[in-house]
PDB file of C-alpha atoms in Angstrom:
ATOM      1  CA  UNK A   1     -56.639  10.335  -3.326  1.00 70.00           C
ATOM      2  CA  UNK A   2     -53.019   9.475  -4.051  1.00 77.00           C
ATOM      3  CA  UNK A   3     -51.122  11.880  -6.256  1.00 81.00           C
ATOM      4  CA  UNK A   4     -49.148  10.343  -9.071  1.00 79.00           C
ATOM      5  CA  UNK A   5     -45.840  11.990  -9.840  1.00 83.00           C
ATOM      6  CA  UNK A   6     -45.374  12.483 -13.543  1.00 79.00           C
ATOM      7  CA  UNK A   7     -41.942  13.402 -14.799  1.00 88.00           C
ATOM      8  CA  UNK A   8     -41.622  15.539 -17.866  1.00 91.00           C
ATOM      9  CA  UNK A   9     -40.037  13.658 -20.775  1.00 95.00           C
ATOM     10  CA  UNK A  10     -36.414  14.455 -21.537  1.00 97.00           C
ATOM     11  CA  UNK A  11     -35.499  15.901 -24.898  1.00 97.00           C
ATOM     12  CA  UNK A  12     -32.921  14.047 -26.971  1.00 97.00           C
ATOM     13  CA  UNK A  13     -29.825  15.798 -28.325  1.00 95.00           C
ATOM     14  CA  UNK A  14     -31.428  16.483 -31.715  1.00 97.00           C
ATOM     15  CA  UNK A  15     -34.464  18.105 -30.043  1.00 97.00           C
ATOM     16  CA  UNK A  16     -32.200  20.211 -27.809  1.00 97.00           C
ATOM     17  CA  UNK A  17     -30.150  21.472 -30.768  1.00 96.00           C
ATOM     18  CA  UNK A  18     -33.331  22.167 -32.733  1.00 97.00           C
ATOM     19  CA  UNK A  19     -34.863  24.246 -29.929  1.00 98.00           C
ATOM     20  CA  UNK A  20     -31.652  26.228 -29.383  1.00 97.00           C
ATOM     21  CA  UNK A  21     -31.243  26.935 -33.110  1.00 95.00           C
ATOM     22  CA  UNK A  22     -34.848  28.122 -33.601  1.00 95.00           C
ATOM     23  CA  UNK A  23     -35.030  30.630 -30.756  1.00 96.00           C
ATOM     24  CA  UNK A  24     -33.214  33.946 -30.324  1.00 95.00           C
ATOM     25  CA  UNK A  25     -34.053  35.035 -26.768  1.00 96.00           C
ATOM     26  CA  UNK A  26     -32.889  33.381 -23.584  1.00 97.00           C
ATOM     27  CA  UNK A  27     -32.529  34.128 -19.907  1.00 97.00           C
ATOM     28  CA  UNK A  28     -29.215  34.050 -18.106  1.00 98.00           C
ATOM     29  CA  UNK A  29     -29.212  33.436 -14.355  1.00 97.00           C
ATOM     30  CA  UNK A  30     -26.220  34.863 -12.488  1.00 96.00           C
ATOM     31  CA  UNK A  31     -25.135  34.183  -8.934  1.00 92.00           C
ATOM     32  CA  UNK A  32     -25.948  37.504  -7.248  1.00 84.00           C
ATOM     33  CA  UNK A  33     -24.822  38.930  -3.920  1.00 84.00           C
ATOM     34  CA  UNK A  34     -27.813  37.990  -1.765  1.00 88.00           C
ATOM     35  CA  UNK A  35     -30.018  36.300  -4.366  1.00 92.00           C
ATOM     36  CA  UNK A  36     -29.839  35.117  -7.970  1.00 93.00           C
ATOM     37  CA  UNK A  37     -30.168  37.669 -10.767  1.00 94.00           C
ATOM     38  CA  UNK A  38     -31.808  36.761 -14.073  1.00 95.00           C
ATOM     39  CA  UNK A  39     -32.020  38.809 -17.267  1.00 94.00           C
ATOM     40  CA  UNK A  40     -33.153  38.247 -20.882  1.00 94.00           C
ATOM     41  CA  UNK A  41     -30.634  38.291 -23.740  1.00 94.00           C
ATOM     42  CA  UNK A  42     -30.641  37.947 -27.494  1.00 94.00           C
ATOM     43  CA  UNK A  43     -28.393  35.098 -28.550  1.00 97.00           C
ATOM     44  CA  UNK A  44     -27.163  33.418 -31.708  1.00 98.00           C
ATOM     45  CA  UNK A  45     -25.556  30.063 -32.382  1.00 97.00           C
ATOM     46  CA  UNK A  46     -22.413  29.922 -34.503  1.00 97.00           C
ATOM     47  CA  UNK A  47     -20.678  26.571 -34.966  1.00 95.00           C
ATOM     48  CA  UNK A  48     -22.526  25.126 -31.971  1.00 94.00           C
ATOM     49  CA  UNK A  49     -21.556  27.930 -29.559  1.00 97.00           C
ATOM     50  CA  UNK A  50     -24.006  30.399 -27.993  1.00 98.00           C
ATOM     51  CA  UNK A  51     -23.051  34.081 -28.283  1.00 98.00           C
ATOM     52  CA  UNK A  52     -24.658  37.025 -26.469  1.00 97.00           C
ATOM     53  CA  UNK A  53     -24.315  40.787 -26.697  1.00 93.00           C
ATOM     54  CA  UNK A  54     -23.732  42.574 -23.392  1.00 90.00           C
ATOM     55  CA  UNK A  55     -23.885  46.309 -22.871  1.00 86.00           C
ATOM     56  CA  UNK A  56     -20.913  47.467 -20.798  1.00 83.00           C
ATOM     57  CA  UNK A  57     -23.051  48.623 -17.858  1.00 84.00           C
ATOM     58  CA  UNK A  58     -25.541  47.210 -15.379  1.00 84.00           C
ATOM     59  CA  UNK A  59     -25.573  44.466 -12.764  1.00 87.00           C
ATOM     60  CA  UNK A  60     -24.762  41.742 -15.269  1.00 90.00           C
ATOM     61  CA  UNK A  61     -21.309  43.215 -15.908  1.00 88.00           C
ATOM     62  CA  UNK A  62     -20.395  42.982 -12.226  1.00 88.00           C
ATOM     63  CA  UNK A  63     -21.540  39.366 -12.132  1.00 88.00           C
ATOM     64  CA  UNK A  64     -19.764  38.597 -15.416  1.00 90.00           C
ATOM     65  CA  UNK A  65     -16.483  40.079 -14.171  1.00 89.00           C
ATOM     66  CA  UNK A  66     -16.646  37.837 -11.091  1.00 90.00           C
ATOM     67  CA  UNK A  67     -16.507  34.843 -13.382  1.00 86.00           C
ATOM     68  CA  UNK A  68     -19.027  32.700 -11.533  1.00 88.00           C
ATOM     69  CA  UNK A  69     -20.924  29.965 -13.386  1.00 94.00           C
ATOM     70  CA  UNK A  70     -24.272  30.795 -15.002  1.00 97.00           C
ATOM     71  CA  UNK A  71     -27.390  28.996 -16.200  1.00 98.00           C
ATOM     72  CA  UNK A  72     -28.856  29.813 -19.600  1.00 98.00           C
ATOM     73  CA  UNK A  73     -32.524  28.957 -20.154  1.00 98.00           C
ATOM     74  CA  UNK A  74     -34.157  28.756 -23.591  1.00 98.00           C
ATOM     75  CA  UNK A  75     -37.834  27.932 -24.001  1.00 97.00           C
ATOM     76  CA  UNK A  76     -40.666  27.496 -26.465  1.00 97.00           C
ATOM     77  CA  UNK A  77     -44.365  27.164 -25.732  1.00 96.00           C
ATOM     78  CA  UNK A  78     -47.769  27.515 -27.346  1.00 94.00           C
ATOM     79  CA  UNK A  79     -49.977  30.386 -26.213  1.00 95.00           C
ATOM     80  CA  UNK A  80     -52.163  28.088 -24.092  1.00 95.00           C
ATOM     81  CA  UNK A  81     -49.228  25.975 -22.824  1.00 94.00           C
ATOM     82  CA  UNK A  82     -50.628  22.786 -24.332  1.00 94.00           C
ATOM     83  CA  UNK A  83     -47.099  22.212 -25.641  1.00 95.00           C
ATOM     84  CA  UNK A  84     -43.861  23.472 -24.153  1.00 97.00           C
ATOM     85  CA  UNK A  85     -40.193  22.679 -23.920  1.00 98.00           C
ATOM     86  CA  UNK A  86     -37.114  24.190 -22.385  1.00 98.00           C
ATOM     87  CA  UNK A  87     -33.364  23.712 -22.235  1.00 98.00           C
ATOM     88  CA  UNK A  88     -31.044  24.708 -19.396  1.00 98.00           C
ATOM     89  CA  UNK A  89     -27.304  24.968 -20.003  1.00 98.00           C
ATOM     90  CA  UNK A  90     -24.807  25.449 -17.170  1.00 98.00           C
ATOM     91  CA  UNK A  91     -21.391  26.881 -17.916  1.00 97.00           C
ATOM     92  CA  UNK A  92     -19.185  29.953 -17.837  1.00 97.00           C
ATOM     93  CA  UNK A  93     -19.297  33.185 -19.799  1.00 97.00           C
ATOM     94  CA  UNK A  94     -16.198  34.337 -21.654  1.00 97.00           C
ATOM     95  CA  UNK A  95     -15.454  37.579 -23.507  1.00 97.00           C
ATOM     96  CA  UNK A  96     -14.808  36.951 -27.207  1.00 98.00           C
ATOM     97  CA  UNK A  97     -11.509  38.633 -28.039  1.00 96.00           C
ATOM     98  CA  UNK A  98     -10.719  36.927 -31.347  1.00 97.00           C
ATOM     99  CA  UNK A  99     -11.659  39.437 -34.065  1.00 96.00           C
ATOM    100  CA  UNK A 100     -12.948  36.902 -36.599  1.00 98.00           C
ATOM    101  CA  UNK A 101     -14.985  34.991 -34.033  1.00 98.00           C
ATOM    102  CA  UNK A 102     -16.455  38.275 -32.745  1.00 97.00           C
ATOM    103  CA  UNK A 103     -17.258  39.423 -36.287  1.00 97.00           C
ATOM    104  CA  UNK A 104     -19.057  36.145 -37.136  1.00 98.00           C
ATOM    105  CA  UNK A 105     -21.201  36.417 -33.989  1.00 98.00           C
ATOM    106  CA  UNK A 106     -22.060  40.083 -34.639  1.00 97.00           C
ATOM    107  CA  UNK A 107     -22.944  39.412 -38.279  1.00 97.00           C
ATOM    108  CA  UNK A 108     -25.230  36.529 -37.296  1.00 97.00           C
ATOM    109  CA  UNK A 109     -26.856  38.612 -34.538  1.00 96.00           C
ATOM    110  CA  UNK A 110     -27.512  41.463 -36.993  1.00 96.00           C
ATOM    111  CA  UNK A 111     -28.893  39.013 -39.577  1.00 96.00           C
ATOM    112  CA  UNK A 112     -31.314  37.486 -37.046  1.00 95.00           C
ATOM    113  CA  UNK A 113     -32.242  40.974 -35.846  1.00 94.00           C
ATOM    114  CA  UNK A 114     -33.016  42.212 -39.373  1.00 94.00           C
ATOM    115  CA  UNK A 115     -35.156  39.146 -40.117  1.00 95.00           C
ATOM    116  CA  UNK A 116     -37.050  38.713 -36.849  1.00 93.00           C
ATOM    117  CA  UNK A 117     -36.779  41.717 -34.546  1.00 93.00           C
ATOM    118  CA  UNK A 118     -37.914  45.315 -34.535  1.00 94.00           C
ATOM    119  CA  UNK A 119     -35.223  48.004 -34.729  1.00 93.00           C
ATOM    120  CA  UNK A 120     -36.751  49.247 -31.441  1.00 92.00           C
ATOM    121  CA  UNK A 121     -35.072  46.262 -29.760  1.00 91.00           C
ATOM    122  CA  UNK A 122     -31.666  47.847 -30.476  1.00 92.00           C
ATOM    123  CA  UNK A 123     -32.236  50.099 -27.451  1.00 91.00           C
ATOM    124  CA  UNK A 124     -31.714  46.945 -25.341  1.00 87.00           C
ATOM    125  CA  UNK A 125     -28.305  46.689 -27.034  1.00 86.00           C
ATOM    126  CA  UNK A 126     -27.401  50.246 -26.000  1.00 88.00           C
ATOM    127  CA  UNK A 127     -28.145  51.865 -29.369  1.00 92.00           C
ATOM    128  CA  UNK A 128     -30.191  55.096 -29.500  1.00 93.00           C
ATOM    129  CA  UNK A 129     -33.887  54.920 -30.376  1.00 94.00           C
ATOM    130  CA  UNK A 130     -34.287  55.189 -34.130  1.00 93.00           C
ATOM    131  CA  UNK A 131     -31.244  53.014 -34.881  1.00 94.00           C
ATOM    132  CA  UNK A 132     -31.423  50.268 -37.483  1.00 93.00           C
ATOM    133  CA  UNK A 133     -29.955  46.755 -37.508  1.00 94.00           C
ATOM    134  CA  UNK A 134     -27.584  47.844 -40.293  1.00 93.00           C
ATOM    135  CA  UNK A 135     -25.692  49.758 -37.566  1.00 93.00           C
ATOM    136  CA  UNK A 136     -25.057  46.571 -35.548  1.00 93.00           C
ATOM    137  CA  UNK A 137     -21.584  45.948 -36.996  1.00 92.00           C
ATOM    138  CA  UNK A 138     -18.203  44.736 -35.800  1.00 92.00           C
ATOM    139  CA  UNK A 139     -16.715  48.244 -35.998  1.00 91.00           C
ATOM    140  CA  UNK A 140     -18.991  49.283 -33.098  1.00 90.00           C
ATOM    141  CA  UNK A 141     -17.756  48.809 -29.499  1.00 90.00           C
ATOM    142  CA  UNK A 142     -20.006  45.773 -29.018  1.00 91.00           C
ATOM    143  CA  UNK A 143     -19.172  43.279 -26.259  1.00 94.00           C
ATOM    144  CA  UNK A 144     -19.701  39.727 -27.448  1.00 97.00           C
ATOM    145  CA  UNK A 145     -19.768  37.052 -24.776  1.00 97.00           C
ATOM    146  CA  UNK A 146     -19.958  33.305 -25.333  1.00 98.00           C
ATOM    147  CA  UNK A 147     -21.115  30.396 -23.232  1.00 98.00           C
ATOM    148  CA  UNK A 148     -17.997  28.359 -22.598  1.00 96.00           C
ATOM    149  CA  UNK A 149     -17.169  25.180 -20.724  1.00 94.00           C
ATOM    150  CA  UNK A 150     -20.762  23.898 -20.726  1.00 96.00           C
ATOM    151  CA  UNK A 151     -21.001  21.412 -17.870  1.00 96.00           C
ATOM    152  CA  UNK A 152     -24.640  20.386 -18.209  1.00 95.00           C
ATOM    153  CA  UNK A 153     -27.376  20.444 -20.865  1.00 95.00           C
ATOM    154  CA  UNK A 154     -30.875  19.482 -19.813  1.00 96.00           C
ATOM    155  CA  UNK A 155     -33.935  19.573 -22.036  1.00 97.00           C
ATOM    156  CA  UNK A 156     -37.492  18.776 -20.940  1.00 96.00           C
ATOM    157  CA  UNK A 157     -40.767  18.870 -22.861  1.00 97.00           C
ATOM    158  CA  UNK A 158     -44.491  18.468 -22.445  1.00 94.00           C
ATOM    159  CA  UNK A 159     -45.775  14.879 -22.356  1.00 90.00           C
TER     160      UNK A 159
END
């Protein structure tokens, strides 16, 4: 029996933007020492740019400081995988130093957190257990990183 290769359909730009805007968790793949390193992150989109919160410790900070390109993967699927889609973005991560830009990203992240996530998730952001999303503010020492210089955007979906 001959196998037929079936390519997954590509998503158009509208579908890609829609998927990115409706999700809030992604995976970032870093170029590690001996092998790749991948980790999940909460993200938000403000004016078409993806923003992430990084704690100031862990492997990801070493990789971030090296400044090597990353891949960001965002997905959606049904529980039985009858439908699925994903987007991969390749680019560079950059620390947000502009106060207003940082504040907008933090406010959006807190808003999404309050609406869709448990306060228990704040532990992943470096906050003590028992914290509330109201504490996720721009006067906290929160590192906001953005995906910059996006070189490639690929979106694929179930047939």
